[in-house]
mmCIF file of C-alpha atoms and ligand atoms in Angstrom:
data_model
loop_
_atom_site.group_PDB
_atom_site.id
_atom_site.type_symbol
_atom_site.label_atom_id
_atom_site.label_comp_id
_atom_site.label_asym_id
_atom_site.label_seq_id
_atom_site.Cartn_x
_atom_site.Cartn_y
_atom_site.Cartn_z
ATOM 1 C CA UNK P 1 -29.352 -4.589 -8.775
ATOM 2 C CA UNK P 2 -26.635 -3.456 -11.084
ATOM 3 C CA UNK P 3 -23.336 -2.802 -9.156
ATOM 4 C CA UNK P 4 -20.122 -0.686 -10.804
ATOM 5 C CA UNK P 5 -16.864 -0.550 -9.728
ATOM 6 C CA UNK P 6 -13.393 0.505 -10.398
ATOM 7 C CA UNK P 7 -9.838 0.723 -8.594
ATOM 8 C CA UNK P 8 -7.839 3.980 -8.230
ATOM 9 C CA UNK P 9 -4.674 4.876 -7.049
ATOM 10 C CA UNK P 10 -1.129 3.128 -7.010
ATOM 11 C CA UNK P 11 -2.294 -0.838 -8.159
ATOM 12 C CA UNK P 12 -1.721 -3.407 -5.604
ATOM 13 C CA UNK P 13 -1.666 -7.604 -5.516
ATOM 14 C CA UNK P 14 -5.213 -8.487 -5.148
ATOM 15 C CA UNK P 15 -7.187 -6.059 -6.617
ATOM 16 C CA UNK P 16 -7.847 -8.807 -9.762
ATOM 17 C CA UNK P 17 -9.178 -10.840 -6.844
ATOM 18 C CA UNK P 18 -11.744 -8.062 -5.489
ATOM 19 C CA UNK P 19 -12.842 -7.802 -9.469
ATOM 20 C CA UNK P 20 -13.619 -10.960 -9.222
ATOM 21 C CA UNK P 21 -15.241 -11.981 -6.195
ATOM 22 C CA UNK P 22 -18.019 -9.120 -6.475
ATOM 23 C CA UNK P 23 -18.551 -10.355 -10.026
ATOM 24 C CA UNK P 24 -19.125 -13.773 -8.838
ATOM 25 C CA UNK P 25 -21.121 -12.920 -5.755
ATOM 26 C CA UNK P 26 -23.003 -10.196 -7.619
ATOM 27 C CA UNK P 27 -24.358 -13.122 -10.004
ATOM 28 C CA UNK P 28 -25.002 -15.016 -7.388
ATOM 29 C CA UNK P 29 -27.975 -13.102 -6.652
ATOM 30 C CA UNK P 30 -29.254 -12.340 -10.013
ATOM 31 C CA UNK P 31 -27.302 -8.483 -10.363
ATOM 32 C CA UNK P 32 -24.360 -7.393 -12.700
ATOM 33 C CA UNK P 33 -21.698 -5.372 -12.082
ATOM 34 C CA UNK P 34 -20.275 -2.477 -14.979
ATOM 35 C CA UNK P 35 -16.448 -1.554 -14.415
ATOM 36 C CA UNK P 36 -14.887 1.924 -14.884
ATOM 37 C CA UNK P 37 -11.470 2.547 -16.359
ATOM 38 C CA UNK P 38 -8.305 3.709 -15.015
ATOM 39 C CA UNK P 39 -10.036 5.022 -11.736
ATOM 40 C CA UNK P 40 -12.423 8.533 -11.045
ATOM 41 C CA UNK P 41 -11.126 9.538 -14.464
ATOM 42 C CA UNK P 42 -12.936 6.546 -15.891
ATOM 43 C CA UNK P 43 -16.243 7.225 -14.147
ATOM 44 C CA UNK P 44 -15.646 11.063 -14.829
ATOM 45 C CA UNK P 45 -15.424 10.189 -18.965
ATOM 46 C CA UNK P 46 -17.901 7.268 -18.637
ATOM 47 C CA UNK P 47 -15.469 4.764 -19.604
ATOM 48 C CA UNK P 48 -17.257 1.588 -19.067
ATOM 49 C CA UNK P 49 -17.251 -1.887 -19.562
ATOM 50 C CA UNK P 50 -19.923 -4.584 -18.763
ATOM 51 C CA UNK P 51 -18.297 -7.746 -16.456
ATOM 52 C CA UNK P 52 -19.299 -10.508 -17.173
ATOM 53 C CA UNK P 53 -18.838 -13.923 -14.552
ATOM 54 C CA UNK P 54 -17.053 -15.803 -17.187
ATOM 55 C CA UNK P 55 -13.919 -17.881 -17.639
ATOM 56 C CA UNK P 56 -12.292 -14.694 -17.865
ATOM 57 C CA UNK P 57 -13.199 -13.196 -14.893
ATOM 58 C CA UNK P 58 -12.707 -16.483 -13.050
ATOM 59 C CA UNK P 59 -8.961 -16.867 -14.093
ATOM 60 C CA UNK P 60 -8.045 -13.398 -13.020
ATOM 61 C CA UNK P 61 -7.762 -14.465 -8.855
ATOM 62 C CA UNK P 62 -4.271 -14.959 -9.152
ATOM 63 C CA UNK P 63 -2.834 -12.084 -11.287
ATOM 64 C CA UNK P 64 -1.423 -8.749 -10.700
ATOM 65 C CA UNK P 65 -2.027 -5.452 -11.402
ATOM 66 C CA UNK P 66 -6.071 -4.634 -12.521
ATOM 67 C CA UNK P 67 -7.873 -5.807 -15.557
ATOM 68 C CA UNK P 68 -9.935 -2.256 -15.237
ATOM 69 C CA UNK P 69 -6.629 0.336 -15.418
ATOM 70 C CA UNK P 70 -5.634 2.866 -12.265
ATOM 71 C CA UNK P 71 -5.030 6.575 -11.907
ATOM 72 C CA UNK P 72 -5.140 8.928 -10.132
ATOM 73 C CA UNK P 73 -7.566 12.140 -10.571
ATOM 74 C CA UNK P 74 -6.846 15.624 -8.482
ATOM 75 C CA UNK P 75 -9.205 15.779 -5.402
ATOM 76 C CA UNK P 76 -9.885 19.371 -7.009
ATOM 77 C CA UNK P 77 -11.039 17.494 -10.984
ATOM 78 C CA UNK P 78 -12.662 15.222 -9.024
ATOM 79 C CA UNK P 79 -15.072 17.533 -6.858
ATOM 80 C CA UNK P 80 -15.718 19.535 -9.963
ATOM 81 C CA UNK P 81 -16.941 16.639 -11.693
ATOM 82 C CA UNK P 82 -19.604 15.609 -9.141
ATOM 83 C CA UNK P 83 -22.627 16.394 -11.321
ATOM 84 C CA UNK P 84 -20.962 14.337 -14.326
ATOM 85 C CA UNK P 85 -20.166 11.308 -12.128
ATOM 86 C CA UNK P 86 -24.223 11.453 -10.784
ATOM 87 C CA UNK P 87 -25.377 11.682 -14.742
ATOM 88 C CA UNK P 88 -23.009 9.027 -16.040
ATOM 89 C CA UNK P 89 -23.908 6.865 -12.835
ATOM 90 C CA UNK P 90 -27.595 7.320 -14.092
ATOM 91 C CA UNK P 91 -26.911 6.722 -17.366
ATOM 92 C CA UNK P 92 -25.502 3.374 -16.208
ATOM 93 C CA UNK P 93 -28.332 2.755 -14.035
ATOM 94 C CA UNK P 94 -25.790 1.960 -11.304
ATOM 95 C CA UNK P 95 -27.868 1.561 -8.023
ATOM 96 C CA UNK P 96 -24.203 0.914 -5.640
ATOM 97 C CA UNK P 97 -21.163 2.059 -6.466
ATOM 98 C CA UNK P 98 -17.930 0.152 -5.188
ATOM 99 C CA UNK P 99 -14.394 2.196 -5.361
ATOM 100 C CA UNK P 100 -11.333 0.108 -4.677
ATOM 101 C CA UNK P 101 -8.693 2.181 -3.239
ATOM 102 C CA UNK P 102 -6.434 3.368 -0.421
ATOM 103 C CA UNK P 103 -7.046 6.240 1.963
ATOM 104 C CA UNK P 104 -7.094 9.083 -0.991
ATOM 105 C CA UNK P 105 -9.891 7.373 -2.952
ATOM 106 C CA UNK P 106 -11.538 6.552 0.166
ATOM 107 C CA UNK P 107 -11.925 9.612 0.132
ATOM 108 C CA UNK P 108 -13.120 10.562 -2.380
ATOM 109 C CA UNK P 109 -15.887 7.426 -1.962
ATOM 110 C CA UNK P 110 -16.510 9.294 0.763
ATOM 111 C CA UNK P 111 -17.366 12.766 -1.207
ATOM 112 C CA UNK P 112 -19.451 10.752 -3.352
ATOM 113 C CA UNK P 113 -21.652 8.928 -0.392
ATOM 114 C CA UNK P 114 -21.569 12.600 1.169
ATOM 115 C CA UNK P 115 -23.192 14.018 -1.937
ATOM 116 C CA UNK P 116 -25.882 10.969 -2.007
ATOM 117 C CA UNK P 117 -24.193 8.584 -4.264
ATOM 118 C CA UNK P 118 -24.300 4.811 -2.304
ATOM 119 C CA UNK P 119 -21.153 3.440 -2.379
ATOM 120 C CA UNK P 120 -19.094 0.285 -0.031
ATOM 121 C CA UNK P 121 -15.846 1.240 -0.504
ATOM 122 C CA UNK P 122 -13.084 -1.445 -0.196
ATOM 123 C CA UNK P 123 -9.339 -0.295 1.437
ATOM 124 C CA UNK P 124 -6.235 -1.602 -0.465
ATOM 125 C CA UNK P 125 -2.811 -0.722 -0.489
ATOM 126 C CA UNK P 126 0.360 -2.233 -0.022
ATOM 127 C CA UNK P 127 1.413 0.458 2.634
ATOM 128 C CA UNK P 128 -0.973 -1.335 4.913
ATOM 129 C CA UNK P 129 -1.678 2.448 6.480
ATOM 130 C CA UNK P 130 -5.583 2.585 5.797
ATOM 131 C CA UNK P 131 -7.135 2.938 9.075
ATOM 132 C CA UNK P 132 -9.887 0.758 10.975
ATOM 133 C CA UNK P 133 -8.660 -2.363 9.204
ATOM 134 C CA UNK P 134 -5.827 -4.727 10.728
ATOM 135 C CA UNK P 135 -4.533 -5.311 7.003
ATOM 136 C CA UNK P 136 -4.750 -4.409 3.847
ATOM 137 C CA UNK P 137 -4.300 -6.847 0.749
ATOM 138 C CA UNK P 138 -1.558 -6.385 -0.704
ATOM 139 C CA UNK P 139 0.584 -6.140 1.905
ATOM 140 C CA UNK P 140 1.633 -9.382 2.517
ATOM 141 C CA UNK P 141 2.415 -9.985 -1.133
ATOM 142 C CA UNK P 142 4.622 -6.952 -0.941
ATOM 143 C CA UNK P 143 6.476 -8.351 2.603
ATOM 144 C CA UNK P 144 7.125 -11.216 0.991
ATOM 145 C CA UNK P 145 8.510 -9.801 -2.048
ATOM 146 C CA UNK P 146 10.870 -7.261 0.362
ATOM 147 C CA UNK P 147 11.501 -10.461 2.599
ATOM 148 C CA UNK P 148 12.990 -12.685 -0.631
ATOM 149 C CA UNK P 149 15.186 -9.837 -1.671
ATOM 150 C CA UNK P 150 16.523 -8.776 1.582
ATOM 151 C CA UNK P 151 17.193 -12.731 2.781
ATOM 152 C CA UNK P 152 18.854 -12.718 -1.185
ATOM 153 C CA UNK P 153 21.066 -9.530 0.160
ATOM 154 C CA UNK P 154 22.043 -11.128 3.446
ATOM 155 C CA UNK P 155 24.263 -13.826 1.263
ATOM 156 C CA UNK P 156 25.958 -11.349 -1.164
ATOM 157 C CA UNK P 157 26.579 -9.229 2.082
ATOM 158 C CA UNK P 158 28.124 -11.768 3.701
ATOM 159 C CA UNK P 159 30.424 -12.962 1.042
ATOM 160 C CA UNK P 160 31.671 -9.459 0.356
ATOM 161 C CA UNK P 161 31.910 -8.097 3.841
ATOM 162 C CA UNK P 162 29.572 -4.850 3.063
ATOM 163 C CA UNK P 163 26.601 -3.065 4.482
ATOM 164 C CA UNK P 164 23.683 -3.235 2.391
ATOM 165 C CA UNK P 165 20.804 -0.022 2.853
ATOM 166 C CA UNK P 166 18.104 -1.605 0.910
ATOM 167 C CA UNK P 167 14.844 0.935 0.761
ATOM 168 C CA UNK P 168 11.063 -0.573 0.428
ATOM 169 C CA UNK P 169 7.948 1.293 -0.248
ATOM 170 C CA UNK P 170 6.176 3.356 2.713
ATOM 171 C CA UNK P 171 5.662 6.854 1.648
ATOM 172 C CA UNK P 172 4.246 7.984 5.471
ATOM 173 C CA UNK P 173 4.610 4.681 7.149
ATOM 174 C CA UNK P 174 6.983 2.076 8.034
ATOM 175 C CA UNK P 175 5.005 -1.151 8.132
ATOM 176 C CA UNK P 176 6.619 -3.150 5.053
ATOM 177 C CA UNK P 177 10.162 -1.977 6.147
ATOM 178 C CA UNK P 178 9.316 -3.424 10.282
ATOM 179 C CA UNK P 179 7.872 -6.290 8.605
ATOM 180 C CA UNK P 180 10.094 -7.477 6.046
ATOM 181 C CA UNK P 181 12.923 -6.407 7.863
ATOM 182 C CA UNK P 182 11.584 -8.249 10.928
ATOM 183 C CA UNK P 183 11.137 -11.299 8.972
ATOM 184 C CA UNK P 184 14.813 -10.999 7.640
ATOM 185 C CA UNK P 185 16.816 -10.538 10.465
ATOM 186 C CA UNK P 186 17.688 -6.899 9.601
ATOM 187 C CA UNK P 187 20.049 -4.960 11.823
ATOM 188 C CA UNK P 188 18.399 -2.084 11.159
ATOM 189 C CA UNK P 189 15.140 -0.882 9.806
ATOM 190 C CA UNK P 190 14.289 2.940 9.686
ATOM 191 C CA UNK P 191 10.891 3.936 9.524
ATOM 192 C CA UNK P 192 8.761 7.290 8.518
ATOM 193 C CA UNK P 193 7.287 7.119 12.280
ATOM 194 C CA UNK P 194 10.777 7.171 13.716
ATOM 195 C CA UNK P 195 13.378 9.794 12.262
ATOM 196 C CA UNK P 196 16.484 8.555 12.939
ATOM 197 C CA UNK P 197 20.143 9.532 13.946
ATOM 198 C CA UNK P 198 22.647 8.796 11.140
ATOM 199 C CA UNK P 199 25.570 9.142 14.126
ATOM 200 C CA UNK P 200 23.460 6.509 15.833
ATOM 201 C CA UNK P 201 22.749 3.960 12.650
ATOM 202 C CA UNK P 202 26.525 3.910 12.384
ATOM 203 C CA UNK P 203 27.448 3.676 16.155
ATOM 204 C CA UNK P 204 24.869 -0.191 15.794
ATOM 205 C CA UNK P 205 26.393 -1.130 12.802
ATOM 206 C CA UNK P 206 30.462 0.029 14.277
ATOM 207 C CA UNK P 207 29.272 -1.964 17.641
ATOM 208 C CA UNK P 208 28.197 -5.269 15.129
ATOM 209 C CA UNK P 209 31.794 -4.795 13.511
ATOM 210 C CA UNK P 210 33.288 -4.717 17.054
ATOM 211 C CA UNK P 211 31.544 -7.944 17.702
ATOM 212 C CA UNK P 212 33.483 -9.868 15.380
ATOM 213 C CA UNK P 213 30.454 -9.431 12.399
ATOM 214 C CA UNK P 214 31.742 -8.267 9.275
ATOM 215 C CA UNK P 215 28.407 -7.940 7.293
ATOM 216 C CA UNK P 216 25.070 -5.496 8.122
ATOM 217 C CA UNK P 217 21.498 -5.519 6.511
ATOM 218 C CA UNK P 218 19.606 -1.920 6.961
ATOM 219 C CA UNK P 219 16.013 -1.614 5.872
ATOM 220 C CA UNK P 220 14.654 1.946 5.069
ATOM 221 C CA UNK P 221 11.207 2.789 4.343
ATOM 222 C CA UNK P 222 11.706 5.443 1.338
ATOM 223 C CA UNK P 223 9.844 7.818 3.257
ATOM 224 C CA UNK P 224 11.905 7.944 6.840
ATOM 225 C CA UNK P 225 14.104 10.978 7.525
ATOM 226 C CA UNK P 226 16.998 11.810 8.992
ATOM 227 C CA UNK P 227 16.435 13.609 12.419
ATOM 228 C CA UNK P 228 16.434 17.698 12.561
ATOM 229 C CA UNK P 229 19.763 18.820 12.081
ATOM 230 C CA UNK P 230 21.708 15.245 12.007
ATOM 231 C CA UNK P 231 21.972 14.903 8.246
ATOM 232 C CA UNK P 232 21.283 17.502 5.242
ATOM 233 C CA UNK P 233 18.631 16.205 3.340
ATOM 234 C CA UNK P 234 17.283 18.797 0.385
ATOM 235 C CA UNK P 235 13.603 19.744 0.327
ATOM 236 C CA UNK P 236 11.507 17.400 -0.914
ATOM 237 C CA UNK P 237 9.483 18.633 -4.211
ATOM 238 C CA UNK P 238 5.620 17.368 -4.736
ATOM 239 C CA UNK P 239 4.600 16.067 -7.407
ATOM 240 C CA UNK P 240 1.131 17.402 -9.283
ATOM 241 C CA UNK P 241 -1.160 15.443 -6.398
ATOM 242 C CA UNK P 242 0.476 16.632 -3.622
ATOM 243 C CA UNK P 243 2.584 13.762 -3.004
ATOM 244 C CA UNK P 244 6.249 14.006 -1.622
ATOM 245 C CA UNK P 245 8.842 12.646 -4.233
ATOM 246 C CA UNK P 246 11.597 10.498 -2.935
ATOM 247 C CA UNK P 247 15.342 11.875 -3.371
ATOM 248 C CA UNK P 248 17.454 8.176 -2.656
ATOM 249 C CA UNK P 249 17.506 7.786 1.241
ATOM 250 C CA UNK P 250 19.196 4.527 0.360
ATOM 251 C CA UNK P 251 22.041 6.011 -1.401
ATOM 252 C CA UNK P 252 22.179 8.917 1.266
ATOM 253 C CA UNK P 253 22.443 6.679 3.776
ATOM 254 C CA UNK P 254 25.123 4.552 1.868
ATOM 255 C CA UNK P 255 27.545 7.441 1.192
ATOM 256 C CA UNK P 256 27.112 8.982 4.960
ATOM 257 C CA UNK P 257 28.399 4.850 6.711
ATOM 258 C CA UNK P 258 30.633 4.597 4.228
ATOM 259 C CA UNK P 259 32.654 7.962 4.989
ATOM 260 C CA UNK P 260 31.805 7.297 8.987
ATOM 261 C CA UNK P 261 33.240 3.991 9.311
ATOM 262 C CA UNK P 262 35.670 1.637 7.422
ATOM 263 C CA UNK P 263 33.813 -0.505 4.873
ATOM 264 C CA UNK P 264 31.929 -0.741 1.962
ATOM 265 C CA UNK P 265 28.420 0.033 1.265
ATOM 266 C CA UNK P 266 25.770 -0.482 -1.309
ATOM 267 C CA UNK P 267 22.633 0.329 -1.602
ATOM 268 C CA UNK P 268 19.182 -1.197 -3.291
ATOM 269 C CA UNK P 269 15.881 0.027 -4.110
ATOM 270 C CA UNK P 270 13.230 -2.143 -4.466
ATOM 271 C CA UNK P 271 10.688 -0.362 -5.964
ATOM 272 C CA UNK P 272 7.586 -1.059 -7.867
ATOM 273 C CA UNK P 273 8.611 -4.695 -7.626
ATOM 274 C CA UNK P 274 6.786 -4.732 -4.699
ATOM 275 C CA UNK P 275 3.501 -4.069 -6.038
ATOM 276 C CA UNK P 276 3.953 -6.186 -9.373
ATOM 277 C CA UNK P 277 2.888 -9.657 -10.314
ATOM 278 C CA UNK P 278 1.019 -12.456 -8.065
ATOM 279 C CA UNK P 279 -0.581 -12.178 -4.647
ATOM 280 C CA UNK P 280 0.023 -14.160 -1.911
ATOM 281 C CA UNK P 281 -2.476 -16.708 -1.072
ATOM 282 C CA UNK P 282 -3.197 -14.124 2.226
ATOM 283 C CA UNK P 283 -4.021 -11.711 0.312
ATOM 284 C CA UNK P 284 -5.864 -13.349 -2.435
ATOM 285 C CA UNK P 285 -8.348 -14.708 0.322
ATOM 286 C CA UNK P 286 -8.608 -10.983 2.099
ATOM 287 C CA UNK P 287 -9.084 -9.397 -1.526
ATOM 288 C CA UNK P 288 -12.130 -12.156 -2.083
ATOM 289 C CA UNK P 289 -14.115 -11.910 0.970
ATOM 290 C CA UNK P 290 -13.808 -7.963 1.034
ATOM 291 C CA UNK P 291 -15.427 -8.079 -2.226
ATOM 292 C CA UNK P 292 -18.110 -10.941 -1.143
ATOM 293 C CA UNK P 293 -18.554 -8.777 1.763
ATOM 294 C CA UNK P 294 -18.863 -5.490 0.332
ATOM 295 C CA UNK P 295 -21.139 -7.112 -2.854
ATOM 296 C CA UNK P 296 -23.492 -8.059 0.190
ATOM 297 C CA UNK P 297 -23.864 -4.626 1.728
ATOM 298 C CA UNK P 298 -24.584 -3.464 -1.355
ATOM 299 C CA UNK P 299 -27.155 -6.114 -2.621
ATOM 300 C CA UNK P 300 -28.845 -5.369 1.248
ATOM 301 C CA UNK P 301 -28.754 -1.565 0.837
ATOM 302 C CA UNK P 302 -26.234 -1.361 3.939
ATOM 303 C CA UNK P 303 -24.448 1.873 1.328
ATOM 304 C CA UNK P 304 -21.673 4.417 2.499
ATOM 305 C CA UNK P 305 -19.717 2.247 4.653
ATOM 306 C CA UNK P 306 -15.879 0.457 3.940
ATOM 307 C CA UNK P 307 -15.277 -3.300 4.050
ATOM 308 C CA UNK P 308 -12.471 -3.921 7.031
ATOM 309 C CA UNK P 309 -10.353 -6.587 8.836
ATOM 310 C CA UNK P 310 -10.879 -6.845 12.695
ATOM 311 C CA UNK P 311 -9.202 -9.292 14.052
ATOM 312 C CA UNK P 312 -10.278 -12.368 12.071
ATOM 313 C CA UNK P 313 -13.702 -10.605 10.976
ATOM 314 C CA UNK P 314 -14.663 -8.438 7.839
ATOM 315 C CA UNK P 315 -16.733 -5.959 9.635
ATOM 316 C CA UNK P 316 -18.314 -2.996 7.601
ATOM 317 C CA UNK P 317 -16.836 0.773 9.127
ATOM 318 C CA UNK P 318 -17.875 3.857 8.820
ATOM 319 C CA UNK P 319 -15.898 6.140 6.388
ATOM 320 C CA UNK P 320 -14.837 8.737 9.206
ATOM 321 C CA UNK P 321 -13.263 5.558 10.762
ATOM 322 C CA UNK P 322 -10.911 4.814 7.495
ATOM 323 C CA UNK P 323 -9.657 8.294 6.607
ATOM 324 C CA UNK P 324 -8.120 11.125 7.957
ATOM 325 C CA UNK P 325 -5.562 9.493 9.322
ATOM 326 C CA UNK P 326 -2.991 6.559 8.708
ATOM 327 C CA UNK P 327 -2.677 3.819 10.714
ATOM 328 C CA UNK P 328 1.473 4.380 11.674
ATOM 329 C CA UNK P 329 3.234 1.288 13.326
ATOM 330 C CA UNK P 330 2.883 2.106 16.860
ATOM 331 C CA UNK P 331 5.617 2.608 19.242
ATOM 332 C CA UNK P 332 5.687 -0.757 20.921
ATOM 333 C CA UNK P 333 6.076 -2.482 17.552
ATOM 334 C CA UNK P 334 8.779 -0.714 16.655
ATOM 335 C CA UNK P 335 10.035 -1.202 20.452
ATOM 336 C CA UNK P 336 10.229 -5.138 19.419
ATOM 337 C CA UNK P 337 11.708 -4.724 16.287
ATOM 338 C CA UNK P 338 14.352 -2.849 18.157
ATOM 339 C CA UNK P 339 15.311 -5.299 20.410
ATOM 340 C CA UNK P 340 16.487 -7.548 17.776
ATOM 341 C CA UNK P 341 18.630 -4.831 15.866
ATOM 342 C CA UNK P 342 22.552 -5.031 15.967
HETATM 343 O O1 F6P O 1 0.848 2.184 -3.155
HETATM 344 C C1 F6P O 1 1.517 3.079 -2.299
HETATM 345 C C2 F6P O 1 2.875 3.320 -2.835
HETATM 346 O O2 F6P O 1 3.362 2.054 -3.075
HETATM 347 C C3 F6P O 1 3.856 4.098 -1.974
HETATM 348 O O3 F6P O 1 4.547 3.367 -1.021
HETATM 349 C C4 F6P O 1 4.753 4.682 -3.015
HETATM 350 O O4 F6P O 1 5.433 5.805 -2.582
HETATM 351 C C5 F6P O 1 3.812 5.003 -4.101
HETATM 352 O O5 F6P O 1 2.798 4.031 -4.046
HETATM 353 C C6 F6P O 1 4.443 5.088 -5.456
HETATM 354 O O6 F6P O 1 3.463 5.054 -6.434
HETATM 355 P P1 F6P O 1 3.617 5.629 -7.912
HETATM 356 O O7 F6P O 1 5.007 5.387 -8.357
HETATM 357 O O8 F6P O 1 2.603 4.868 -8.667
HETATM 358 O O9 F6P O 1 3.300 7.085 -7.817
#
């Protein structure tokens, strides 16, 4: 069988790791696997390179970023390009095709298996908001990342008496904010899922100061917003896929406690930090065996399906299952978080 693959979308710890592990397991059974560049655009211009399992691809289980290339293709380039993708998929004589991606190229895997193509697609993203799987890799690297810097804040904080807003990735969700603020002992994290009350964010952090604390840690996810009508915020533009761009919640947030209550503020972003450089062990063991996994549906024919975590399973889902909507942090988590705030 001869297997292709390629990863779209924002890059993510672990995705070297998936690479690898369908490489591996794909020679395992006699088959090769063919890699596209830089995402759909890749397979769209039949950018391709043969993978070989080598030393190479062996050595690549620990490092960031992909050896293939990302991007990002407009859903609208993309459907357009169906009858390209089928010839240059021919050409390649790829029999299964595996896309490594979050929700949006799920997606579009799923376009592809709708217009006959068999694909296994594997979830990723450090947003952790892919549906039907518990986690995504990536995740964890990216918590632990947040969860260094914000336990790095807590001591400057301290020392200088100040609030800190420090804003983490989560463009619709708030699960690295909960989580690395969780594991940090914020007294604060604001979430997508949960607009929140600027009046009230001060009133915790006044009630902390009244306590005898002198210091605060708030977590934002860049994507939360203030409630209707609590804070101006300007309209957010979109950029030329659709997605929201950020304008500083951090630094809003900053300037708004600093003018409401007697102290000073600063504010952090932590960016694309999050997404660079090694995975966690976690995640390099989730990245292999959804790419074992999803190697194995292939090589047994088991096509149009995504690789997920259930509980301490990989299970194979179906692709209505995966998109269409984000898995948000539910209520009660955030309920728990809450408790510990102040
Ligand atoms: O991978 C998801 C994500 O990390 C979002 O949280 C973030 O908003 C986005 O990617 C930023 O990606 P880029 O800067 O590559 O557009």
């Amino acid at each position: 069988m001869r297997i292709a693959t390629l990863t779209s979308g924002g890059d993510c710890p672990g995705l070297n790791a998936v690479i690898r592990g369908i490489v591996r397991t794909a020679a395992e059974y006699g088959s090769t696997v063919v890699g596209f560049e830089d995402g759909w655009q890749g397979l769209l211009e039949d950018r391709r390179v043969q993978l070989y399992d080598d030393d190479f691809i062996d050595r690549i289980l620990s490092r960031g970023g992909t050896i293939l290339g990302t991007g990002r293709l407009h859903p609208d380039d993309f459907k357009a390009g169906i009858e390209q993708i089928k010839a240059n998929l021919e050409d390649a004589g790829i029999d299964c095709l595996i896309p490594i991606g979050g929700e949006g190229t799920l997606k579009g895997a799923k376009f592809l298996a709708d217009n006959g193509i068999p694909v296994v697609g594997v979830p990723k993203t450090i947003d952790n908001d892919v549906n039907g799987t518990d986690y995504t890799f990536g995740f964890d690297t990216a918590v632990a990342v947040a969860t260094d810097a914000i336990d790095r804040l807590h001591t400057t904080a301290e020392s200088h008496d100040r609030v800190m807003i420090v804003e983490v990735m989560g463009r619709h969700v708030g699960w690295i904010a909960l989580h690395a603020g969780m594991a940090s002992g914020a007294h604060d994290i604001l979430i997508p899922e949960h607009p929140f009350d600027i009046e009230e964010v001060c009133k915790k952090m006044a009630r902390r100061f009244q306590l005898g604390e002198k210091y605060g840690i708030i977590v934002v996810a860049e994507g939360a917003l203030p409630k209707e009508g609590t804070l101006e915020i300007a309209d957010r533009e979109v950029d030329q896929f659709g997605h929201e761009k950020f304008q500083d919640i951090s630094g809003l947030i900053a300037k708004e406690i600093e003018n409401r209550l007697d102290t000073e503020v600063r504010s952090t972003v932590l960016g694309h930090i999050q997404r660079g450089g090694t995975p966690t062990a976690f995640d390099r063991v989730l990245a292999t065996r959804f790419a074992v996994n999803a190697t194995k549906a292939c090589l047994r024919g088991d096509f149009n399906k995504v690789v997920a975590l259930k509980g301490q399973e990989i299970e194979l889902i179906d692709f209505e299952e995966a998109v269409g909507t984000l898995k948000e942090v539910p209520d009660y988590r955030y309920a728990t978080a809450q408790n510990l705030f102040g």
